[in-house]
Tab-separated table of C-alpha atoms in Angstrom:
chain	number	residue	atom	x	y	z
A	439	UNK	CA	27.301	10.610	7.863
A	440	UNK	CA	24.081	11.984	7.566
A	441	UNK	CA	21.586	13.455	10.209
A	442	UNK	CA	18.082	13.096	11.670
A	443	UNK	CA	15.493	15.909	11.691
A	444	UNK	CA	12.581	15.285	14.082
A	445	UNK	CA	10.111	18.265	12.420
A	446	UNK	CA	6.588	19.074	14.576
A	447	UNK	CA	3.585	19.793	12.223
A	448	UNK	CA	0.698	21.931	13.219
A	449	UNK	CA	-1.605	20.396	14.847
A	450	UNK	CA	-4.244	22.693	14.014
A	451	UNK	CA	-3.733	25.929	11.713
A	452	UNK	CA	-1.219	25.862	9.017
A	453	UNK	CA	-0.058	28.887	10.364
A	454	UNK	CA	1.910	26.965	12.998
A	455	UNK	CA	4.339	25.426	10.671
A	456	UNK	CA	7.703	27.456	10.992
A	457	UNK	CA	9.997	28.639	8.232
A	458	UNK	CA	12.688	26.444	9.495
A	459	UNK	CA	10.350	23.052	9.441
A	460	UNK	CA	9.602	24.539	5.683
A	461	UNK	CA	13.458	24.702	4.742
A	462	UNK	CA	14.490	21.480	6.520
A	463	UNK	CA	11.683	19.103	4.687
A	464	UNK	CA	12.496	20.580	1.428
A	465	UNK	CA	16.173	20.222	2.031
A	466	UNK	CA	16.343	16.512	3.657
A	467	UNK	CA	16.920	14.101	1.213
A	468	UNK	CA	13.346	12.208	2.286
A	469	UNK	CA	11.047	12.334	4.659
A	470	UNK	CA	9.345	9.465	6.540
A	471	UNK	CA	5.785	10.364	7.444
A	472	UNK	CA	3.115	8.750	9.787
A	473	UNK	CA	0.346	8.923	7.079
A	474	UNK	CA	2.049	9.982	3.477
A	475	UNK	CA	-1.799	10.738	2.640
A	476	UNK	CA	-2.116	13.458	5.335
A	477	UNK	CA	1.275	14.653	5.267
A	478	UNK	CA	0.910	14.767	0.979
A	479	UNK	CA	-1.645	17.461	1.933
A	480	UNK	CA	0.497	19.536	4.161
A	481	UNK	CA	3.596	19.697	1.647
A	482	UNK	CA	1.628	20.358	-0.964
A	483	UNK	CA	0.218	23.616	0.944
A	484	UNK	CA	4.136	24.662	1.621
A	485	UNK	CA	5.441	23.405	-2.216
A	486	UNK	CA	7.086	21.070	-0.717
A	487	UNK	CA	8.392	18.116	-3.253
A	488	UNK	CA	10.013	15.680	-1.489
A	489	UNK	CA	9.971	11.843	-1.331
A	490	UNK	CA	7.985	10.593	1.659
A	491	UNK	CA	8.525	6.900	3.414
A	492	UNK	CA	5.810	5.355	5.187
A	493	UNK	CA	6.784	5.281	9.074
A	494	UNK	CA	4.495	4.559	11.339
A	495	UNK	CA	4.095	2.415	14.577
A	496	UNK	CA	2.597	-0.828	12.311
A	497	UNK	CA	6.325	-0.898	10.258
A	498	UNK	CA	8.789	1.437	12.045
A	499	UNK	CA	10.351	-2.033	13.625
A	500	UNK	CA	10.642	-3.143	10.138
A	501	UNK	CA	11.938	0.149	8.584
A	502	UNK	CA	14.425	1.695	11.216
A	503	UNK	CA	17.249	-0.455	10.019
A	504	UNK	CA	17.352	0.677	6.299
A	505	UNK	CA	16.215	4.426	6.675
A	506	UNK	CA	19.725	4.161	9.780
A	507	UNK	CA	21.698	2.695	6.750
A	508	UNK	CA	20.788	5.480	4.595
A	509	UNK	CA	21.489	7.970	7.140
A	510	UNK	CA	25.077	6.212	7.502
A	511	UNK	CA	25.441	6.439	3.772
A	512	UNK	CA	25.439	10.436	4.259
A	513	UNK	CA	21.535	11.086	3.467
A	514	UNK	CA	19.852	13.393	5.596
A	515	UNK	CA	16.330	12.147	6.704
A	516	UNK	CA	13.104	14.583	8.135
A	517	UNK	CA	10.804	12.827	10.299
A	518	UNK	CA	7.585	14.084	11.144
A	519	UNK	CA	3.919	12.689	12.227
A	520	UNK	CA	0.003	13.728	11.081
A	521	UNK	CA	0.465	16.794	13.413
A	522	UNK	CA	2.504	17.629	16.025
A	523	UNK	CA	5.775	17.166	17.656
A	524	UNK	CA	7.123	13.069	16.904
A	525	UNK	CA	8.035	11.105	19.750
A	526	UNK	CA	4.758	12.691	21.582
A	527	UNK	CA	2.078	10.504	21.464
A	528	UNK	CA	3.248	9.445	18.305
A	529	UNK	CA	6.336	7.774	16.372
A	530	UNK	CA	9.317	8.785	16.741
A	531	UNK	CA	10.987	7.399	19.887
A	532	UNK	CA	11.935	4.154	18.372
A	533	UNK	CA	14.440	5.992	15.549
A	534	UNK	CA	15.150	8.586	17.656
A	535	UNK	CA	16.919	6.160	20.325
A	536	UNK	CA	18.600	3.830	17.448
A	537	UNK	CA	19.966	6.876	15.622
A	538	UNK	CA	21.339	7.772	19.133
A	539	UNK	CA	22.917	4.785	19.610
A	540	UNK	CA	24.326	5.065	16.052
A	541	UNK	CA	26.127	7.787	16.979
A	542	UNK	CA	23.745	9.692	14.064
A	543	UNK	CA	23.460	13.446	15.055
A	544	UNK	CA	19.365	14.134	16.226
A	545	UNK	CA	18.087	17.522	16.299
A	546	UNK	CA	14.497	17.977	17.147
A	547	UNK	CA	13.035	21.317	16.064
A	548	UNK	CA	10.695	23.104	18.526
A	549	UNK	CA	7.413	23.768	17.104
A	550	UNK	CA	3.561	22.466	17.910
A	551	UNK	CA	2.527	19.902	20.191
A	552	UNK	CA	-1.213	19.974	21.376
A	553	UNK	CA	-0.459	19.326	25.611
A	554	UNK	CA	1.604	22.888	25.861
A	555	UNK	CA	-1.193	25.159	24.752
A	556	UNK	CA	-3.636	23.232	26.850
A	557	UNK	CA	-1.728	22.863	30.205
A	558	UNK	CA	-0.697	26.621	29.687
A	559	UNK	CA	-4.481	27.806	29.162
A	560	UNK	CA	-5.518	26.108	31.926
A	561	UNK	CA	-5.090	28.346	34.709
A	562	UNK	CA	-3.686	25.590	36.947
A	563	UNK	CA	0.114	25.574	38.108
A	564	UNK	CA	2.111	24.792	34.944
A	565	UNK	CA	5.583	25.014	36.830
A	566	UNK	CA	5.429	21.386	37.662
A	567	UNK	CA	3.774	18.724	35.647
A	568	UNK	CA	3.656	15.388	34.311
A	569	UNK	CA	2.388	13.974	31.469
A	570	UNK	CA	0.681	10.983	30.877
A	571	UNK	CA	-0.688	10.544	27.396
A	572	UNK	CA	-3.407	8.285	26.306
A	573	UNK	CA	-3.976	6.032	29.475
A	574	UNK	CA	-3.717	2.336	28.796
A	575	UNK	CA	-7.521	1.433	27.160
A	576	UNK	CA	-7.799	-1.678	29.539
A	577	UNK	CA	-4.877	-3.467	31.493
A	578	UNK	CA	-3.037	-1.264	33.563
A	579	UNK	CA	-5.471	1.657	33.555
A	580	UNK	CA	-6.725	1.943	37.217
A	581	UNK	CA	-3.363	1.139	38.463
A	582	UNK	CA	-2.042	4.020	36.835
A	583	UNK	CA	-4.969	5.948	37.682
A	584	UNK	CA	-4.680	5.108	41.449
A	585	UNK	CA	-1.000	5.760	41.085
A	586	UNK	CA	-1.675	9.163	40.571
A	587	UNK	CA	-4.090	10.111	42.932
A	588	UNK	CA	-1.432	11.565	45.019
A	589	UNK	CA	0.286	13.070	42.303
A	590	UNK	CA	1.054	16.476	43.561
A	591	UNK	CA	2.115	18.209	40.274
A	592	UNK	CA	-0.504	19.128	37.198
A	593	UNK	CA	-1.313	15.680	35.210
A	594	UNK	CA	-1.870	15.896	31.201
A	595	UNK	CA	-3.709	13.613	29.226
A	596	UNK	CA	-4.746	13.046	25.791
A	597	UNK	CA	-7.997	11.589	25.031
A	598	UNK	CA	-10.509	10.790	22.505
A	599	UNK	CA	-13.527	12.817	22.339
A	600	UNK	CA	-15.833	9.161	22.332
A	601	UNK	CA	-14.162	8.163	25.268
A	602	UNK	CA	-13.931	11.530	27.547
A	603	UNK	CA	-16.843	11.440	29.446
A	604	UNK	CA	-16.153	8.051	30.349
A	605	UNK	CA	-12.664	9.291	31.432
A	606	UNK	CA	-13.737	11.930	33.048
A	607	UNK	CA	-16.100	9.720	35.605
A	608	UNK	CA	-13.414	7.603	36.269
A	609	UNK	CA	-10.988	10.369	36.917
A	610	UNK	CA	-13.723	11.688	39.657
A	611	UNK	CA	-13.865	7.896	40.900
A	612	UNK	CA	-9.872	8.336	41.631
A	613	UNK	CA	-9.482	12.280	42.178
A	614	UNK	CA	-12.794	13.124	43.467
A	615	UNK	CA	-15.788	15.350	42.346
A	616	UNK	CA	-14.204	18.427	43.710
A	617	UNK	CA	-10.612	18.446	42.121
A	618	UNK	CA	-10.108	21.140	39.264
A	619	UNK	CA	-9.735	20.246	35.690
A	620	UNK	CA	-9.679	21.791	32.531
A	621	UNK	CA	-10.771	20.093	29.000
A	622	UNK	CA	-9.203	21.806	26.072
A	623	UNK	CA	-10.566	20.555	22.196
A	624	UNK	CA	-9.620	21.744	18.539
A	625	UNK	CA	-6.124	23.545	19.873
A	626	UNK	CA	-5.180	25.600	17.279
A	627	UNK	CA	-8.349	25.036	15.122
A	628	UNK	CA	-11.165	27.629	14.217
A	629	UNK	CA	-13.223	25.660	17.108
A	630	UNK	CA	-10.986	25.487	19.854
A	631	UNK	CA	-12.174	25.850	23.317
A	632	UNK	CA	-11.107	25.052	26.944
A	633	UNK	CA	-13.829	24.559	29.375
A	634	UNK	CA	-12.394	25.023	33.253
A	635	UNK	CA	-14.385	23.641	36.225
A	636	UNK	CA	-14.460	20.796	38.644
A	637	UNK	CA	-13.966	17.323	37.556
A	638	UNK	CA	-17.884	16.448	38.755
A	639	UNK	CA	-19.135	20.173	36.571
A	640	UNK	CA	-16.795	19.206	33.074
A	641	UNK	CA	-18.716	15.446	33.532
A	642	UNK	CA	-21.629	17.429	33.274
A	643	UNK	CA	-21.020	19.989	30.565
A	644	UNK	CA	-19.676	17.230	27.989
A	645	UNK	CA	-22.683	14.614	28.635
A	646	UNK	CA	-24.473	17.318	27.922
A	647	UNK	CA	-22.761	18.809	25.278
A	648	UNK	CA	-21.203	15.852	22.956
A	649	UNK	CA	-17.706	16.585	22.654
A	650	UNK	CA	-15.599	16.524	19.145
A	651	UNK	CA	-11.893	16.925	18.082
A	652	UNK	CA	-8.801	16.001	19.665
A	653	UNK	CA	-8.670	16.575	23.367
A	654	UNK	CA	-6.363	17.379	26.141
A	655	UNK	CA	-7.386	17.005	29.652
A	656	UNK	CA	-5.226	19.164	32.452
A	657	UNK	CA	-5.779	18.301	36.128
A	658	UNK	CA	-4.823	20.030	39.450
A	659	UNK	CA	-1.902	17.691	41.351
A	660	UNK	CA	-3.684	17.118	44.493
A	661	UNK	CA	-2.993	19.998	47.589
């Protein structure tokens, strides 16, 4: 039987990318990728010619069964996403799980993922945290939101840059004006920056300054 590779991709520089991630994608028999485009660009950087598979969240229902057969045939398979760790915000839970229950071997190298960077730059506790993603665009949202009002450890979301300021109100709606926060953009990128303050002063800043790039938003848990 063969064996799934769960391999994180920078998410910024190219520098990120670890020698082992290099030797297991040009060793795996194929790799399924979230966007073969974007992912053509970063094995081309590291030489890397292997066959890529689309798998993404639009077809991974269709495609787990065939890429588990082919695992059970003896083929070793590297999974990775457009940048990052899979499974995070991004496929990878789905044939992670079914090659569990497969009884297929899983080993997930460590390597980038944007929220550790962030939370750790923050300068709020990182001992204790939870993370929440991307909050639900519509249903579900303020529930969640209300839910973790009282949240005592640090929260971590992801969030688009069009939507952050409108996050960001809402999050002093449900946490208040006064709770501290920390938006960190472009982790790992030549224009990454964290900007620390209050939840009322980082509304401020980013109306004022339009924000751009991938974003993670750290918040205190409440006292």
């Amino acid at each position: 039987m063969g064996k799934l590779y769960i391999v994180p991709t920078p998410v910024g520089n190219l520098e990120d990318m670890t020698f082992r991630a290099i030797r297991v994608l040009k060793e795996a028999d194929f790799i399924l990728a979230e966007d073969t485009r974007t992912s053509g660009v970063l094995l081309k950087h590291f030489e890397i010619k292997n066959a890529m598979q689309s798998h993404h969240k639009f077809n991974e229902h269709k495609t787990v069964e065939s890429v588990i057969n082919r695992i059970k045939g003896g083929e070793t398979v590297a999974l990775i996403s457009d940048a990052g760790t899979p499974g995070i915000s991004d496929p990878g839970f789905l044939m992670a799980r079914e090659c569990a229950r497969n009884g297929i071997e899983v080993e997930c190298l460590p390597g980038a993922t944007a929220f550790v960077p962030a939370l750790v730059a923050s300068g709020l506790p990182c001992d204790r945290f939870c993370f929440e993603g991307f909050l639900p665009q519509k249903k579900g949202r303020m529930t969640r939101l209300k839910a973790l009002a009282e949240e005592h450890r640090t929260i971590v979301f992801y969030e688009s840059p069009y939507r952050l300021v409108k996050t960001l109100v809402q999050f002093v709606e449900c946490f208040g004006a006064e709770r501290q926060a920390s938006v960190s953009r472009e982790i790992s990128k030549v224009h990454e920056e964290t900007i620390r303050g209050t939840l009322a002063e980082l509304v401020e800043h980013f109306t004022a300054n339009e924000p751009r790039g991938e974003i993670v938003i750290v918040i205190a848990g409440i006292d």
